[in-house]
CSV table of C-alpha atoms and ligand atoms in Angstrom, one decimal:
chain,number,residue,atom,x,y,z
A,233,MET,CA,-28.0,95.7,74.2
A,234,ARG,CA,-27.9,97.0,70.6
A,235,PRO,CA,-30.8,96.0,68.4
A,236,GLY,CA,-28.4,94.5,65.9
A,237,MET,CA,-26.8,92.3,68.5
A,238,ARG,CA,-30.2,91.0,69.6
A,239,ARG,CA,-30.8,90.0,66.0
A,240,SER,CA,-27.4,88.3,65.6
A,241,LEU,CA,-27.9,86.4,68.8
A,242,LEU,CA,-31.2,85.0,67.5
A,243,THR,CA,-29.6,84.2,64.1
A,244,PHE,CA,-26.5,82.5,65.3
A,245,PHE,CA,-27.4,80.8,68.6
A,246,LEU,CA,-31.1,80.8,69.4
A,247,ALA,CA,-32.5,79.9,66.0
A,248,PRO,CA,-30.3,76.7,65.6
A,249,LEU,CA,-31.1,75.8,69.2
A,250,LEU,CA,-34.8,76.2,68.6
A,251,ALA,CA,-34.5,74.1,65.4
A,252,LEU,CA,-32.7,71.4,67.4
A,253,LEU,CA,-35.3,71.4,70.1
A,254,VAL,CA,-38.1,71.0,67.5
A,255,VAL,CA,-36.2,68.1,65.9
A,256,ARG,CA,-35.6,66.4,69.3
A,257,GLY,CA,-39.2,66.9,70.2
A,258,SER,CA,-40.4,65.2,67.0
A,259,VAL,CA,-38.0,62.3,67.6
A,260,ARG,CA,-39.6,61.7,71.0
A,261,ALA,CA,-43.0,61.9,69.4
A,262,HIS,CA,-42.0,59.3,66.9
A,263,GLU,CA,-40.7,57.0,69.6
A,264,LEU,CA,-43.9,57.4,71.6
A,265,ALA,CA,-45.8,56.4,68.5
A,266,LEU,CA,-43.8,53.2,68.3
A,267,VAL,CA,-44.8,52.1,71.8
A,268,GLY,CA,-48.4,52.8,71.0
A,269,ALA,CA,-49.1,56.1,72.6
A,270,VAL,CA,-51.7,58.3,70.9
A,271,VAL,CA,-49.8,61.0,69.0
A,272,PRO,CA,-51.4,63.1,66.3
A,273,THR,CA,-49.6,61.9,63.1
A,274,THR,CA,-49.2,65.5,61.9
A,275,VAL,CA,-46.5,66.2,64.5
A,276,VAL,CA,-44.5,63.1,63.5
A,277,ALA,CA,-41.6,64.3,61.3
A,278,PRO,CA,-39.6,61.8,59.3
A,279,GLU,CA,-36.7,60.2,61.1
A,280,PRO,CA,-34.0,62.9,60.9
A,281,ALA,CA,-30.7,61.9,59.3
A,282,GLU,CA,-27.5,62.2,61.4
A,283,ALA,CA,-27.9,65.7,62.8
A,284,THR,CA,-25.3,68.1,61.5
A,285,PRO,CA,-24.4,70.9,63.8
A,286,PRO,CA,-25.4,74.4,62.7
A,287,HIS,CA,-22.6,76.4,61.1
A,288,ASP,CA,-20.7,78.4,63.7
A,289,PRO,CA,-19.1,81.4,62.1
A,290,LEU,CA,-16.8,81.9,65.1
A,291,ALA,CA,-15.4,78.3,64.7
A,292,ALA,CA,-15.6,77.2,68.3
A,293,GLU,CA,-15.0,73.6,67.1
A,294,LEU,CA,-11.6,74.7,65.8
A,295,ALA,CA,-10.4,76.1,69.2
A,296,GLY,CA,-7.2,74.9,71.0
A,297,GLY,CA,-5.3,73.8,67.9
A,298,ARG,CA,-1.8,74.0,66.6
A,299,THR,CA,-0.5,76.7,64.5
A,300,THR,CA,-1.0,75.6,60.9
A,301,ARG,CA,0.6,76.8,57.7
A,302,GLY,CA,-1.7,74.8,55.4
A,303,PHE,CA,0.4,72.0,54.1
A,304,VAL,CA,-1.7,69.2,52.6
A,305,ARG,CA,-0.9,66.4,50.3
A,306,HIS,CA,-4.0,66.9,48.1
A,307,ARG,CA,-5.1,69.5,45.7
A,308,MET,CA,-7.2,71.2,48.4
A,309,LEU,CA,-7.5,74.9,48.9
A,310,HIS,CA,-9.2,77.1,51.4
A,311,PHE,CA,-9.5,80.8,50.7
A,312,THR,CA,-8.9,83.4,53.5
A,313,PHE,CA,-9.4,87.2,53.4
A,314,ASP,CA,-7.6,89.5,55.8
A,315,ASP,CA,-8.0,93.1,57.1
A,316,GLY,CA,-11.7,93.7,56.3
A,317,PRO,CA,-14.5,94.2,56.3
A,318,ARG,CA,-14.4,97.2,53.9
A,319,LEU,CA,-17.7,98.8,52.8
A,320,ASP,CA,-16.7,99.4,49.1
A,321,THR,CA,-15.0,96.0,48.5
A,322,THR,CA,-16.3,93.2,50.8
A,323,PRO,CA,-19.9,93.2,49.6
A,324,ARG,CA,-18.8,92.7,46.0
A,325,LEU,CA,-16.6,89.9,47.2
A,326,LEU,CA,-19.4,88.2,49.1
A,327,ASP,CA,-21.5,88.3,45.9
A,328,ALA,CA,-18.6,86.8,43.9
A,329,LEU,CA,-18.1,84.0,46.5
A,330,ASP,CA,-21.8,83.2,46.3
A,331,ALA,CA,-21.7,83.2,42.5
A,332,HIS,CA,-19.0,80.5,42.6
A,333,GLY,CA,-20.4,78.6,45.6
A,334,VAL,CA,-17.3,79.3,47.7
A,335,LYS,CA,-17.2,79.8,51.5
A,336,ALA,CA,-14.1,81.4,53.0
A,337,THR,CA,-12.6,82.5,56.3
A,338,PHE,CA,-12.3,86.2,57.0
A,339,PHE,CA,-9.6,87.4,59.5
A,340,VAL,CA,-10.9,90.8,60.5
A,341,VAL,CA,-9.4,93.7,62.4
A,342,ALA,CA,-11.7,94.5,65.4
A,343,ARG,CA,-11.1,98.3,65.5
A,344,GLY,CA,-12.7,98.6,62.1
A,345,PHE,CA,-16.2,98.0,63.6
A,346,ASP,CA,-15.7,99.2,67.2
A,347,GLY,CA,-17.0,102.7,67.0
A,348,ASN,CA,-20.5,104.1,67.3
A,349,ASN,CA,-20.3,106.2,64.1
A,350,ALA,CA,-22.3,105.4,61.0
A,351,THR,CA,-19.3,103.8,59.2
A,352,ASP,CA,-18.3,101.5,62.0
A,353,ARG,CA,-22.0,100.5,62.5
A,354,ALA,CA,-22.3,99.7,58.8
A,355,LYS,CA,-19.1,97.6,59.0
A,356,ALA,CA,-20.5,95.7,62.0
A,357,ALA,CA,-23.6,95.0,60.0
A,358,LEU,CA,-21.4,93.9,57.1
A,359,LEU,CA,-19.5,91.5,59.4
A,360,ARG,CA,-22.8,90.0,60.5
A,361,GLU,CA,-23.7,89.6,56.8
A,362,VAL,CA,-20.4,87.7,56.2
A,363,ALA,CA,-21.4,85.3,59.0
A,364,ARG,CA,-25.0,85.0,57.7
A,365,ARG,CA,-23.7,83.9,54.3
A,366,GLY,CA,-21.9,81.0,55.9
A,367,HIS,CA,-18.3,82.2,56.0
A,368,THR,CA,-16.0,81.6,59.0
A,369,ILE,CA,-14.7,84.6,60.9
A,370,GLY,CA,-11.3,84.8,62.7
A,371,ALA,CA,-9.5,87.5,64.6
A,372,HIS,CA,-6.6,89.6,63.3
A,373,THR,CA,-5.9,91.6,66.5
A,374,TYR,CA,-7.7,94.8,67.6
A,375,ASP,CA,-5.7,97.2,65.4
A,376,HIS,CA,-3.4,95.1,63.2
A,377,ALA,CA,-0.6,95.1,65.8
A,378,ASN,CA,2.6,93.2,65.4
A,379,LEU,CA,2.3,91.0,68.5
A,380,THR,CA,6.1,90.2,68.7
A,381,ARG,CA,6.7,93.9,69.4
A,382,LEU,CA,4.4,94.1,72.4
A,383,ASP,CA,5.1,93.0,75.9
A,384,ASP,CA,2.8,90.3,77.5
A,385,GLU,CA,0.4,92.9,78.9
A,386,GLY,CA,0.2,94.6,75.5
A,387,ILE,CA,-0.7,91.3,73.8
A,388,ARG,CA,-3.3,90.5,76.4
A,389,ALA,CA,-4.8,94.0,75.9
A,390,GLN,CA,-5.1,93.3,72.1
A,391,LEU,CA,-6.9,90.0,72.8
A,392,ASP,CA,-9.2,91.5,75.5
A,393,ALA,CA,-10.1,94.4,73.2
A,394,GLN,CA,-10.8,92.3,70.1
A,395,GLU,CA,-12.9,89.8,72.1
A,396,ALA,CA,-15.0,92.6,73.6
A,397,VAL,CA,-15.8,93.9,70.1
A,398,PHE,CA,-16.7,90.5,68.7
A,399,GLU,CA,-18.9,89.9,71.7
A,400,ALA,CA,-20.8,93.1,71.0
A,401,VAL,CA,-21.1,92.6,67.3
A,402,LEU,CA,-21.5,88.8,66.9
A,403,GLY,CA,-22.4,87.7,70.4
A,404,GLY,CA,-19.3,85.6,70.8
A,405,ARG,CA,-15.5,85.5,70.4
A,406,PRO,CA,-13.7,83.9,67.4
A,407,TRP,CA,-11.3,80.9,67.9
A,408,LEU,CA,-9.2,81.2,64.8
A,409,PHE,CA,-6.5,83.8,64.8
A,410,ARG,CA,-4.1,85.1,62.2
A,411,PRO,CA,-1.2,87.2,63.4
A,412,PRO,CA,-0.7,90.4,61.4
A,413,TYR,CA,2.4,90.1,59.1
A,414,GLY,CA,2.6,86.4,60.1
A,415,ALA,CA,4.7,87.8,63.0
A,416,ARG,CA,4.9,85.3,65.9
A,417,ASP,CA,7.4,83.7,68.3
A,418,GLU,CA,7.3,81.3,71.2
A,419,ARG,CA,6.0,83.9,73.6
A,420,THR,CA,3.1,85.1,71.3
A,421,ASP,CA,2.2,81.5,70.6
A,422,ALA,CA,2.0,80.7,74.3
A,423,LEU,CA,-0.2,83.7,75.0
A,424,LEU,CA,-2.6,82.8,72.2
A,425,VAL,CA,-2.7,79.1,73.3
A,426,GLU,CA,-3.6,80.4,76.8
A,427,ARG,CA,-6.7,81.9,75.3
A,428,GLY,CA,-7.5,78.8,73.3
A,429,TYR,CA,-6.8,80.3,69.8
A,430,THR,CA,-5.8,78.2,66.8
A,431,GLN,CA,-3.4,80.2,64.6
A,432,MET,CA,-3.8,80.0,60.9
A,433,LEU,CA,-1.0,81.1,58.7
A,434,TRP,CA,-0.9,80.5,54.9
A,435,ASN,CA,1.2,78.9,52.1
A,436,VAL,CA,-0.5,80.3,48.9
A,437,THR,CA,-0.3,83.9,48.0
A,438,ALA,CA,-1.3,86.0,44.9
A,439,ARG,CA,0.9,89.1,45.5
A,440,ASP,CA,-2.3,91.0,46.1
A,441,VAL,CA,-0.7,93.7,48.3
A,442,GLU,CA,1.9,94.7,45.6
A,443,SER,CA,-0.5,94.3,42.6
A,444,ARG,CA,-2.9,96.9,41.3
A,445,THR,CA,-5.0,95.0,38.8
A,446,GLY,CA,-7.1,91.9,38.9
A,447,GLU,CA,-5.0,90.4,36.0
A,448,GLN,CA,-1.8,90.7,38.1
A,449,VAL,CA,-3.4,89.0,41.0
A,450,ALA,CA,-4.9,86.2,38.9
A,451,GLU,CA,-1.6,85.6,37.2
A,452,ALA,CA,0.3,85.5,40.5
A,453,PHE,CA,-2.3,83.0,41.8
A,454,ALA,CA,-1.6,80.8,38.8
A,455,GLN,CA,2.1,81.0,39.4
A,456,SER,CA,1.5,80.0,43.1
A,457,LEU,CA,-0.4,77.0,41.9
A,458,ASP,CA,2.5,76.0,39.7
A,459,LEU,CA,4.8,76.3,42.7
A,460,ARG,CA,2.5,74.2,44.9
A,461,GLU,CA,2.4,71.5,42.2
A,462,ARG,CA,6.1,71.1,42.6
A,463,HIS,CA,6.2,71.5,46.4
A,464,PRO,CA,7.6,68.6,48.4
A,465,ARG,CA,5.0,69.0,51.1
A,466,GLY,CA,2.0,68.8,48.7
A,467,PRO,CA,0.0,70.9,46.3
A,468,GLY,CA,-2.8,72.2,48.6
A,469,GLY,CA,-3.0,74.9,51.1
A,470,ILE,CA,-4.4,78.1,52.6
A,471,VAL,CA,-4.7,81.0,50.3
A,472,VAL,CA,-4.2,84.5,51.7
A,473,LEU,CA,-5.9,87.5,50.1
A,474,HIS,CA,-7.1,90.9,51.3
A,475,ASP,CA,-10.7,91.8,50.7
A,476,THR,CA,-9.7,95.4,51.3
A,477,LYS,CA,-8.2,95.5,47.8
A,478,PRO,CA,-10.6,96.1,44.9
A,479,TRP,CA,-8.3,94.2,42.5
A,480,VAL,CA,-8.7,91.1,44.6
A,481,VAL,CA,-12.5,91.2,44.1
A,482,ASP,CA,-11.8,91.8,40.3
A,483,ALA,CA,-9.5,88.8,40.2
A,484,PHE,CA,-11.7,86.3,42.0
A,485,PRO,CA,-13.7,85.1,39.0
A,486,ALA,CA,-10.5,84.7,36.9
A,487,MET,CA,-8.9,82.7,39.8
A,488,MET,CA,-12.0,80.4,39.8
A,489,ALA,CA,-11.7,80.1,36.0
A,490,GLU,CA,-8.0,79.2,36.3
A,491,LEU,CA,-8.9,76.4,38.8
A,492,GLU,CA,-11.6,75.1,36.4
A,493,ARG,CA,-9.3,75.2,33.4
A,494,ARG,CA,-6.7,73.2,35.3
A,495,ASN,CA,-9.4,70.8,36.5
A,496,CYS,CA,-10.6,70.1,33.0
A,497,ALA,CA,-7.0,69.1,32.1
A,498,LEU,CA,-6.7,67.0,35.2
A,499,LEU,CA,-10.0,65.3,34.5
A,500,ALA,CA,-8.9,64.4,31.0
A,501,SER,CA,-5.6,62.9,32.4
A,502,GLY,CA,-7.4,61.1,35.3
A,503,GLU,CA,-5.6,63.0,38.1
A,504,GLU,CA,-6.8,64.4,41.3
A,505,LEU,CA,-8.8,67.7,40.9
A,506,TRP,CA,-8.4,71.0,42.7
A,507,ASP,CA,-11.0,71.1,45.4
A,508,VAL,CA,-12.0,74.4,47.2
A,509,LEU,CA,-13.0,73.6,50.8
A,510,ASP,CA,-15.8,75.6,52.5
A,511,GLU,CA,-14.2,75.6,55.9
A,512,PRO,CA,-10.7,75.0,57.3
A,513,SER,CA,-11.2,72.1,59.7
A,514,ILE,CA,-8.8,69.8,57.8
A,515,PHE,CA,-6.0,72.1,58.9
A,516,HIS,CA,-7.0,71.9,62.6
A,517,GLU,CA,-5.4,69.5,65.0
A,518,ALA,CA,-6.3,69.8,68.7
A,519,THR,CA,-3.2,70.2,70.9
A,520,GLY,CA,-4.5,71.2,74.3
A,521,ASP,CA,-2.0,73.6,75.8
A,522,ARG,CA,1.0,72.9,73.6
A,523,PRO,CA,1.7,75.6,71.1
A,524,ARG,CA,3.1,73.3,68.4
A,525,MET,CA,3.2,73.7,64.6
A,526,GLN,CA,1.1,71.3,62.7
A,527,ARG,CA,3.3,69.6,60.1
A,528,GLU,CA,0.6,68.9,57.6
A,529,ALA,CA,-3.2,68.4,57.4
A,530,ASP,CA,-4.3,64.8,58.2
A,531,VAL,CA,-7.0,64.1,55.7
A,532,ASP,CA,-9.2,61.1,55.6
A,533,ASP,CA,-8.9,59.1,52.3
A,534,ALA,CA,-12.7,58.4,52.2
A,535,PHE,CA,-13.4,62.2,52.6
A,536,VAL,CA,-11.1,63.0,49.6
A,537,ALA,CA,-12.5,60.2,47.5
A,538,ALA,CA,-16.1,61.3,48.0
A,539,ARG,CA,-15.3,64.9,47.2
A,540,GLN,CA,-13.3,64.0,44.1
A,541,GLU,CA,-16.2,61.8,42.8
A,542,ALA,CA,-18.7,64.7,43.3
A,543,LEU,CA,-16.2,67.1,41.6
A,544,ARG,CA,-15.7,64.8,38.6
A,545,ALA,CA,-19.5,64.5,38.2
A,546,ARG,CA,-20.0,68.3,38.3
A,547,LEU,CA,-17.1,69.0,35.9
A,548,ALA,CA,-17.9,66.3,33.4
A,549,THR,CA,-20.7,68.5,31.9
A,550,ARG,CA,-18.7,71.8,32.1
A,551,CYS,CA,-15.4,70.8,30.5
A,552,GLY,CA,-16.8,69.8,27.1
A,553,GLY,CA,-14.6,68.5,24.4
B,298,ZN,ZN1,-3.4,91.9,57.9
């Protein structure tokens, strides 16, 4: 076992488990105190609120779902970044995401951190850092293969290879999958469902592959938002970007500023605000073994209302006159 893997196992699985055991233990101590047993008061913790499960960067709770494009009838966005991690761009992006309080999903290519050379080991450490900072990690094949051009054995080999790399680096396999080039058909869908993957496509782009500056990406993002506002299936969605492109990192603060500028106008006119979601669970619908396309996200009204209220309160002081 590599030393890094031992650390990541502790961080992702053992530490939350230990925390849970401690909490459970204190609950039992509290119950004992209620029936009169002698329990030192110092070990009695306050009654814990509804326990929230620890963040799972590999998104096991989003397994076995439909293929989703991201249609949602609210101004809700989730950011996704493909093809990394890259040593000279991804760390800057992580800092930018932290600065704006945004968590995202990273669809990574396993070959990038499979080797035993210094570069691949540094990328593996970077991927663990992505997870440590609270982002979600999905698979994007072993070597960015177009799955529709492979036979069944070739597809299974891609999945076997990527899962082995993730096991070695993160101590588990991912459950979200984004097909390279968005290339998929009934056969690839069926093989991915066989492995329990949920496929996540996208419906918001920022022309970041063609662009070469942050200004171009930010402008294309603003145009995408305009298109979404007029879209019959709703304004929200899944944003696809590439953290391998330096101009994407350059553009990110301007994209956040664009959302805030729009939100200030929407706040003034009393409309629903743009909301950036930290994780993509609204786009997940369990489907068992049927590889069906999810028509649109099914979002709970109370969930939207609570988030909008918090957003309005936060923005009120920022928008000014
Ligand atoms: Zn890609």
